[in-house]
Short mmCIF file of C-alpha atoms and ligand atoms in Angstrom, two decimals:
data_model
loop_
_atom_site.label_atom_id
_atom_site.label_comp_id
_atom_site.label_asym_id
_atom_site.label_seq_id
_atom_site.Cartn_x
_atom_site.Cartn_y
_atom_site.Cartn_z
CA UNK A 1 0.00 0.00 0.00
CA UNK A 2 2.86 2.14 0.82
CA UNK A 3 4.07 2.89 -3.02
CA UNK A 4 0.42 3.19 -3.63
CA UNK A 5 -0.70 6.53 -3.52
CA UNK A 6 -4.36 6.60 -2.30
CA UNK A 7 -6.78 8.19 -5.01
CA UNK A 8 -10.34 9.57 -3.84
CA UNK A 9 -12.28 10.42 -6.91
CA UNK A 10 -15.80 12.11 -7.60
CA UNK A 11 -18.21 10.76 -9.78
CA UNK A 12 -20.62 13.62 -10.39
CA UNK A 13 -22.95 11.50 -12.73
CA UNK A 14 -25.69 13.71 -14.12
CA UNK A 15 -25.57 16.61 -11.72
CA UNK A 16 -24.14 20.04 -11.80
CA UNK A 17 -24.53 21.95 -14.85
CA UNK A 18 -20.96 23.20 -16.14
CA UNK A 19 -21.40 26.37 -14.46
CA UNK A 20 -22.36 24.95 -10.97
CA UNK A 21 -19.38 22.16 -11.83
CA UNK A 22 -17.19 24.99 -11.83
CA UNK A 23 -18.37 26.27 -8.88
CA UNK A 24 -18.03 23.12 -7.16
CA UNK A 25 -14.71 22.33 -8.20
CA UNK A 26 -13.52 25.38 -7.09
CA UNK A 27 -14.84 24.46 -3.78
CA UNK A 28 -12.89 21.52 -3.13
CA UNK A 29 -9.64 23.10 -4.55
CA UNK A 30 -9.94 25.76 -2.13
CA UNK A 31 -10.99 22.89 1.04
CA UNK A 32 -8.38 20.19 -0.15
CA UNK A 33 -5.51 22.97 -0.24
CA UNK A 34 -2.21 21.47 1.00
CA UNK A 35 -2.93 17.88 1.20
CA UNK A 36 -0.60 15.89 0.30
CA UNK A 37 -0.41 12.41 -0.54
CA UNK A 38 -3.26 11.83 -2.23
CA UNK A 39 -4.81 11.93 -5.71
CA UNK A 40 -7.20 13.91 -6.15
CA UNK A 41 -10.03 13.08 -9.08
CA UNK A 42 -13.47 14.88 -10.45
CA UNK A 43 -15.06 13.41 -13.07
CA UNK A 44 -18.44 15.98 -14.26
CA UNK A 45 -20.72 15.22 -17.08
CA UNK A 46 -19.05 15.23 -20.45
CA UNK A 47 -19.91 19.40 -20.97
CA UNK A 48 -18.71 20.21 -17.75
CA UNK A 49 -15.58 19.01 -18.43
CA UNK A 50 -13.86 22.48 -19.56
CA UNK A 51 -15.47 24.44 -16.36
CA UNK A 52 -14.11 22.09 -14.22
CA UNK A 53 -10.56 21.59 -15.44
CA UNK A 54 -10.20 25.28 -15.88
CA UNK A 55 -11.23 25.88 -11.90
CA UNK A 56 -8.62 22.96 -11.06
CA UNK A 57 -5.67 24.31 -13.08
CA UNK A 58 -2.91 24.15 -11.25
CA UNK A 59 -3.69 22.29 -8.09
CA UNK A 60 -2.96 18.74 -9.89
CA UNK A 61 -6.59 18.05 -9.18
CA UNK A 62 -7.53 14.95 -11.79
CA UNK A 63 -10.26 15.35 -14.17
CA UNK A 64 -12.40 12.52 -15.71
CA UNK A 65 -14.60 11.84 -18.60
CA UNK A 66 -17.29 9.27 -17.04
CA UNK A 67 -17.27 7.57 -20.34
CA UNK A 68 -16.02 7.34 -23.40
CA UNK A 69 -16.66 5.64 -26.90
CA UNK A 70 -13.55 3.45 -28.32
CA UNK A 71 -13.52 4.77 -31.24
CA UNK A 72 -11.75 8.19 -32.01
CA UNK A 73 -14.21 9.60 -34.23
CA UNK A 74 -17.25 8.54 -36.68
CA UNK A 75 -20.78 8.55 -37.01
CA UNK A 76 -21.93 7.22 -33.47
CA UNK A 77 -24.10 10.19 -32.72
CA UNK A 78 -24.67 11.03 -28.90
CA UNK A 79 -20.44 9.67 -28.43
CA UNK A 80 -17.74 11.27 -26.95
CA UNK A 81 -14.26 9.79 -27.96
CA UNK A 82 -10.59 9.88 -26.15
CA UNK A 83 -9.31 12.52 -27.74
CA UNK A 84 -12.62 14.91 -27.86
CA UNK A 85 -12.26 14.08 -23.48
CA UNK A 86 -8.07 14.83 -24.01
CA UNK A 87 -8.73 18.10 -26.49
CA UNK A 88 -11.89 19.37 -23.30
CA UNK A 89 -9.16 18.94 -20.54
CA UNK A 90 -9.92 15.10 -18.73
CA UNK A 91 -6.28 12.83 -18.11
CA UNK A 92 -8.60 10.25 -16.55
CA UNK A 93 -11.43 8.18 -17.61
CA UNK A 94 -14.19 5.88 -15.91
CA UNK A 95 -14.75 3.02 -17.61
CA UNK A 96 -17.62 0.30 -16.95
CA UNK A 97 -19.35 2.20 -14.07
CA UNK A 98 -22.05 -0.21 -13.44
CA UNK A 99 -24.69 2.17 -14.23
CA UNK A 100 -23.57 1.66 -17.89
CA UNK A 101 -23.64 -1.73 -17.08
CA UNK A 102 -27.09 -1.75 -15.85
CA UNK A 103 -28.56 1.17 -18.15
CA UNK A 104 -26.70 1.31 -21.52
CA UNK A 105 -25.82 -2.20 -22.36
CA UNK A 106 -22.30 -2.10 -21.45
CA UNK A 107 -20.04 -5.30 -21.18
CA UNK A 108 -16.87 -6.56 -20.60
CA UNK A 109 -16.13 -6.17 -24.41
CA UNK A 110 -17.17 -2.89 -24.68
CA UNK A 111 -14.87 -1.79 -22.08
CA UNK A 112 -11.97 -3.43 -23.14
CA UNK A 113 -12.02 -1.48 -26.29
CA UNK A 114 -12.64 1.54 -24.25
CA UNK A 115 -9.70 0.50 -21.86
CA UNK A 116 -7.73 -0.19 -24.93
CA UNK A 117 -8.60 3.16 -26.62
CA UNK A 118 -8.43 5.00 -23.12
CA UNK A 119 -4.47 3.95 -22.92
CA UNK A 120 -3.80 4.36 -26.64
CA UNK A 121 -4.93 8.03 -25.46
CA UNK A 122 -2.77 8.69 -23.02
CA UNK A 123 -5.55 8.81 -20.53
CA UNK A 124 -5.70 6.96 -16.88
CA UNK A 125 -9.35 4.67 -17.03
CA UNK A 126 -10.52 3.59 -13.85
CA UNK A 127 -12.26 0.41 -15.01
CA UNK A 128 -15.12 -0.38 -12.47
CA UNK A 129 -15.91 -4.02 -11.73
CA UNK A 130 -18.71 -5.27 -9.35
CA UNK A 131 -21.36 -7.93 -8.24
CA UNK A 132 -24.73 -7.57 -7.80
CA UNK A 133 -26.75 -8.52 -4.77
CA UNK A 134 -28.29 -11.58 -6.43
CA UNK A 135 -24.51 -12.81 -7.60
CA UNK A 136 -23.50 -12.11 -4.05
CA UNK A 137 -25.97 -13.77 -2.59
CA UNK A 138 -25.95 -16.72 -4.64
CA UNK A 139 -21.90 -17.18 -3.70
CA UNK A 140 -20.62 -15.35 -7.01
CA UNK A 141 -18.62 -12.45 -6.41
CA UNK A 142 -14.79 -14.32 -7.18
CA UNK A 143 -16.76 -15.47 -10.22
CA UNK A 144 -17.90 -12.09 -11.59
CA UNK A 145 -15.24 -10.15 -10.59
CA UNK A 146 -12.89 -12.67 -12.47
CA UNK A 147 -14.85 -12.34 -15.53
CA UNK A 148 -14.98 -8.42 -15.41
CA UNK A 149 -11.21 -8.39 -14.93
CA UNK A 150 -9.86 -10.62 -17.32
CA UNK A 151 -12.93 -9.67 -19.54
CA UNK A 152 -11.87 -5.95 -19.32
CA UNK A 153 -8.37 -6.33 -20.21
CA UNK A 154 -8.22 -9.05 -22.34
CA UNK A 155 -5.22 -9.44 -24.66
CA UNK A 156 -3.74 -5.51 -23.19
CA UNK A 157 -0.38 -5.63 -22.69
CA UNK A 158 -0.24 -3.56 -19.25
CA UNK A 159 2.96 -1.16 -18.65
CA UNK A 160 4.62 0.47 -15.69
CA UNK A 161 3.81 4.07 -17.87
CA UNK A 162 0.26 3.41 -18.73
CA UNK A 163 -1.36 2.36 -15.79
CA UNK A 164 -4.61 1.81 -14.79
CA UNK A 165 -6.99 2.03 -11.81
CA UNK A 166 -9.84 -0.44 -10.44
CA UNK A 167 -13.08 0.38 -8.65
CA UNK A 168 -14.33 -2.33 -6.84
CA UNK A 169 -18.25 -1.48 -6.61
CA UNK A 170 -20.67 -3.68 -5.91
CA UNK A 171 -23.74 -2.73 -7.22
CA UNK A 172 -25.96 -3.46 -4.51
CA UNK A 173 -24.14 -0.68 -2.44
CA UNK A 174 -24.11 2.09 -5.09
CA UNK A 175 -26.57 4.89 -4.14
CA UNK A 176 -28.19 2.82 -1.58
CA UNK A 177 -26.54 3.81 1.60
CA UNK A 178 -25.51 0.30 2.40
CA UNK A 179 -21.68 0.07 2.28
CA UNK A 180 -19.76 -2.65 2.16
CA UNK A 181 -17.76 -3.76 5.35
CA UNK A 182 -14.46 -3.09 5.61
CA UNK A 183 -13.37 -6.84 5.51
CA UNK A 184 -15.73 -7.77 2.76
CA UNK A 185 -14.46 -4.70 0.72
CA UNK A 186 -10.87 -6.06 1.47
CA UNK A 187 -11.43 -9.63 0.33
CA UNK A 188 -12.79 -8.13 -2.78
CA UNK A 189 -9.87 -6.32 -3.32
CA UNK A 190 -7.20 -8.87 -2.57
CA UNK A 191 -8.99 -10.89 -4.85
CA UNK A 192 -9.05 -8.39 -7.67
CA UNK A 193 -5.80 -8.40 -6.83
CA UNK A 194 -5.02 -11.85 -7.65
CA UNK A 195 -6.77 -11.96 -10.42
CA UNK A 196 -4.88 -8.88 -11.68
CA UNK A 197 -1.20 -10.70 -10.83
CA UNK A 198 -2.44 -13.50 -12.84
CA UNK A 199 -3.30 -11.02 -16.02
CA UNK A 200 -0.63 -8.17 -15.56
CA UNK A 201 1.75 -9.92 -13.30
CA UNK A 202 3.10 -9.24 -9.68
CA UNK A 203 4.64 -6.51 -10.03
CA UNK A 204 2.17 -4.32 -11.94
CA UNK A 205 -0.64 -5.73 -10.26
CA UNK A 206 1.28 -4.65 -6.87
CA UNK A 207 1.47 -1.14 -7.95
CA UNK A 208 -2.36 -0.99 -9.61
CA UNK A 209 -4.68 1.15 -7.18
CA UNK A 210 -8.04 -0.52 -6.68
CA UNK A 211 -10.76 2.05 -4.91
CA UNK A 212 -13.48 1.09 -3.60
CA UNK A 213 -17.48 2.71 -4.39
CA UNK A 214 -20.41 2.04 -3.05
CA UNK A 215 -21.90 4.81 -0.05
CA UNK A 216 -18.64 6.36 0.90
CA UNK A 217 -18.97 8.60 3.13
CA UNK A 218 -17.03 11.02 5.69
CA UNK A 219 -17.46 8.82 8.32
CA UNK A 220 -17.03 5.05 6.77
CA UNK A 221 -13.73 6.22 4.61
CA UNK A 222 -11.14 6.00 7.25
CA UNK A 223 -11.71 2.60 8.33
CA UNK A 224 -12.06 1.87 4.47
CA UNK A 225 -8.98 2.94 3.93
CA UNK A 226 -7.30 1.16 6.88
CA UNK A 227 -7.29 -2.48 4.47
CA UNK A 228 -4.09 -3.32 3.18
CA UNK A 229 -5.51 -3.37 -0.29
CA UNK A 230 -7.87 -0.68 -0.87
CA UNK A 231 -6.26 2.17 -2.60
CA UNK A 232 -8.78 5.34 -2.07
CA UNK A 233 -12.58 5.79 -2.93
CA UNK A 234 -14.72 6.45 -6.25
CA UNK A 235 -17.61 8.39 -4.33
CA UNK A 236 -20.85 9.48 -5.73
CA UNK A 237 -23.25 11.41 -3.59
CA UNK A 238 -21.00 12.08 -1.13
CA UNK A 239 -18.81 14.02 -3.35
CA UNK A 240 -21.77 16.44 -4.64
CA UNK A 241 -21.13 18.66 -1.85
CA UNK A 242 -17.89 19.58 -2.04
CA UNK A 243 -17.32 20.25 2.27
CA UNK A 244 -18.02 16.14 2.62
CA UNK A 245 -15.82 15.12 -0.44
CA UNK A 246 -13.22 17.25 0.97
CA UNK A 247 -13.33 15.46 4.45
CA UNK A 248 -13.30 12.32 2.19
CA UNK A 249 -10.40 13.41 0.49
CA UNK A 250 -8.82 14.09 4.46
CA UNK A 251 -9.25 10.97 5.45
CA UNK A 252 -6.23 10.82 7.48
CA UNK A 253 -7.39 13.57 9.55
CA UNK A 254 -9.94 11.63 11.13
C1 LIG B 1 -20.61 5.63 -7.76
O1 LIG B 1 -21.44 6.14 -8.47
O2 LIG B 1 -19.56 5.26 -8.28
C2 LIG B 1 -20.90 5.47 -6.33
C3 LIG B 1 -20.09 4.74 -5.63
O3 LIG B 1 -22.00 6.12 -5.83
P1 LIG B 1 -22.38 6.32 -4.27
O4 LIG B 1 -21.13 6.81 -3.57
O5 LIG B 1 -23.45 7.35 -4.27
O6 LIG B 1 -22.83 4.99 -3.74
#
């Protein structure tokens, strides 16, 4: 964990419009001021992109696209490609947020040609993997998240310069104020982690950052972050305001 340096990152989904994203991301410039140590990411819709990376110029505050199409350009009407995210001002991508799972028919082949044209880019994807309640329940987690990982980076040739994050989220604790516990978020990751040593190897699978999502909040990150394996936090709600993503992002001084 140690040559891992933790990322907290802010999935804005479809809220704030590009002047309020501004606003915001002012905010938690101005709150996160002098923290060190930590990566730092906001990912707004696709329009607030330019607001947002102009009010964070300068602070080394990440912005993210929250999606992306693989291809660079063409007639896919209602896309946004790589370098159209690269060109607005986003270094960072999420990839395979389960929402796009769930509401736009994404799969594990459509984000490895997103992961794929994400690094091609030059741009960091956080590739989000996760079970849902009923695969949980029914003793499936290792199972899915195996088949998201090795689904999602199939036949990528991983590289100490073009890494890669992974948020562990499982569905059934996105939005719904039921977080996963601590250890169960940490056997999730160690296995991730596994499974990542057996795609990438060791070494780069040592130095990948997984986060975990799913109802972070202020007072849940710090023991979160405690686990040997989880890296930092891809937060939703919690991150609209920016005063409780900057406590978030201060997790240490809890
Ligand atoms: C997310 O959207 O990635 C997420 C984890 O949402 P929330 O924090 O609201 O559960």
């Amino acid at each position: 964990m140690d040559t891992r340096t933790p990322m907290i990152a802010g999935n804005w989904k479809m809220h704030k419009t590009p002047q309020e994203a501004g606003v915001a991301a002012q905010k938690v410039k101005d709150l996160v001021k002098g923290v060190e140590g930590v990566d730092v990411m906001i990912a707004p819709s696709f329009v607030g992109i330019p607001a947002v990376a102009a009010a964070v110029a300068g602070s080394g505050i990440i912005v993210a696209g929250q999606n992306m199409h693989w291809e660079p350009q063409g007639a896919y009407t209602g896309e946004v490609s790589a370098p159209m995210l690269a060109d607005a001002g986003a270094t960072c991508v999420i990839i395979g947020h389960s929402e796009r799972r769930q509401y736009f028919g994404e799969t594990d082949d459509t984000v490895n040609k997103k992961v794929r044209a994400a690094l091609a880019q030059g741009l960091l994807p956080v590739m989000c993997v996760g079970e849902s309640e009923e695969e949980r329940d029914a003793g499936k987690t290792f199972e899915v998240l195996d088949r998201q990982v090795a689904g999602g980076l199939e036949g990528i040739s991983m590289t100490p310069d073009k890494p890669l994050v992974v948020a562990y989220e499982p569905v059934w604790a996105i939005g719904t104020g039921k977080t996963a516990t601590p250890d169960q978020a940490q056997e999730a990751h160690a296995h991730i982690r596994e499974k990542l040593a057996s795609v990438m190897g060791k070494s780069l699978a040592n130095a990948t950052r997984i986060l975990y999502g799913g109802s972070v909040k202020p007072g849940n990150i710090a023991e979160l972050m405690a686990k040997d394996d989880i890296d930092g936090a891809l937060v939703g709600g919690a991150s609209l305001q920016p005063e409780s993503f900057a406590r978030i992002i201060r997790f240490r001084e809890q």
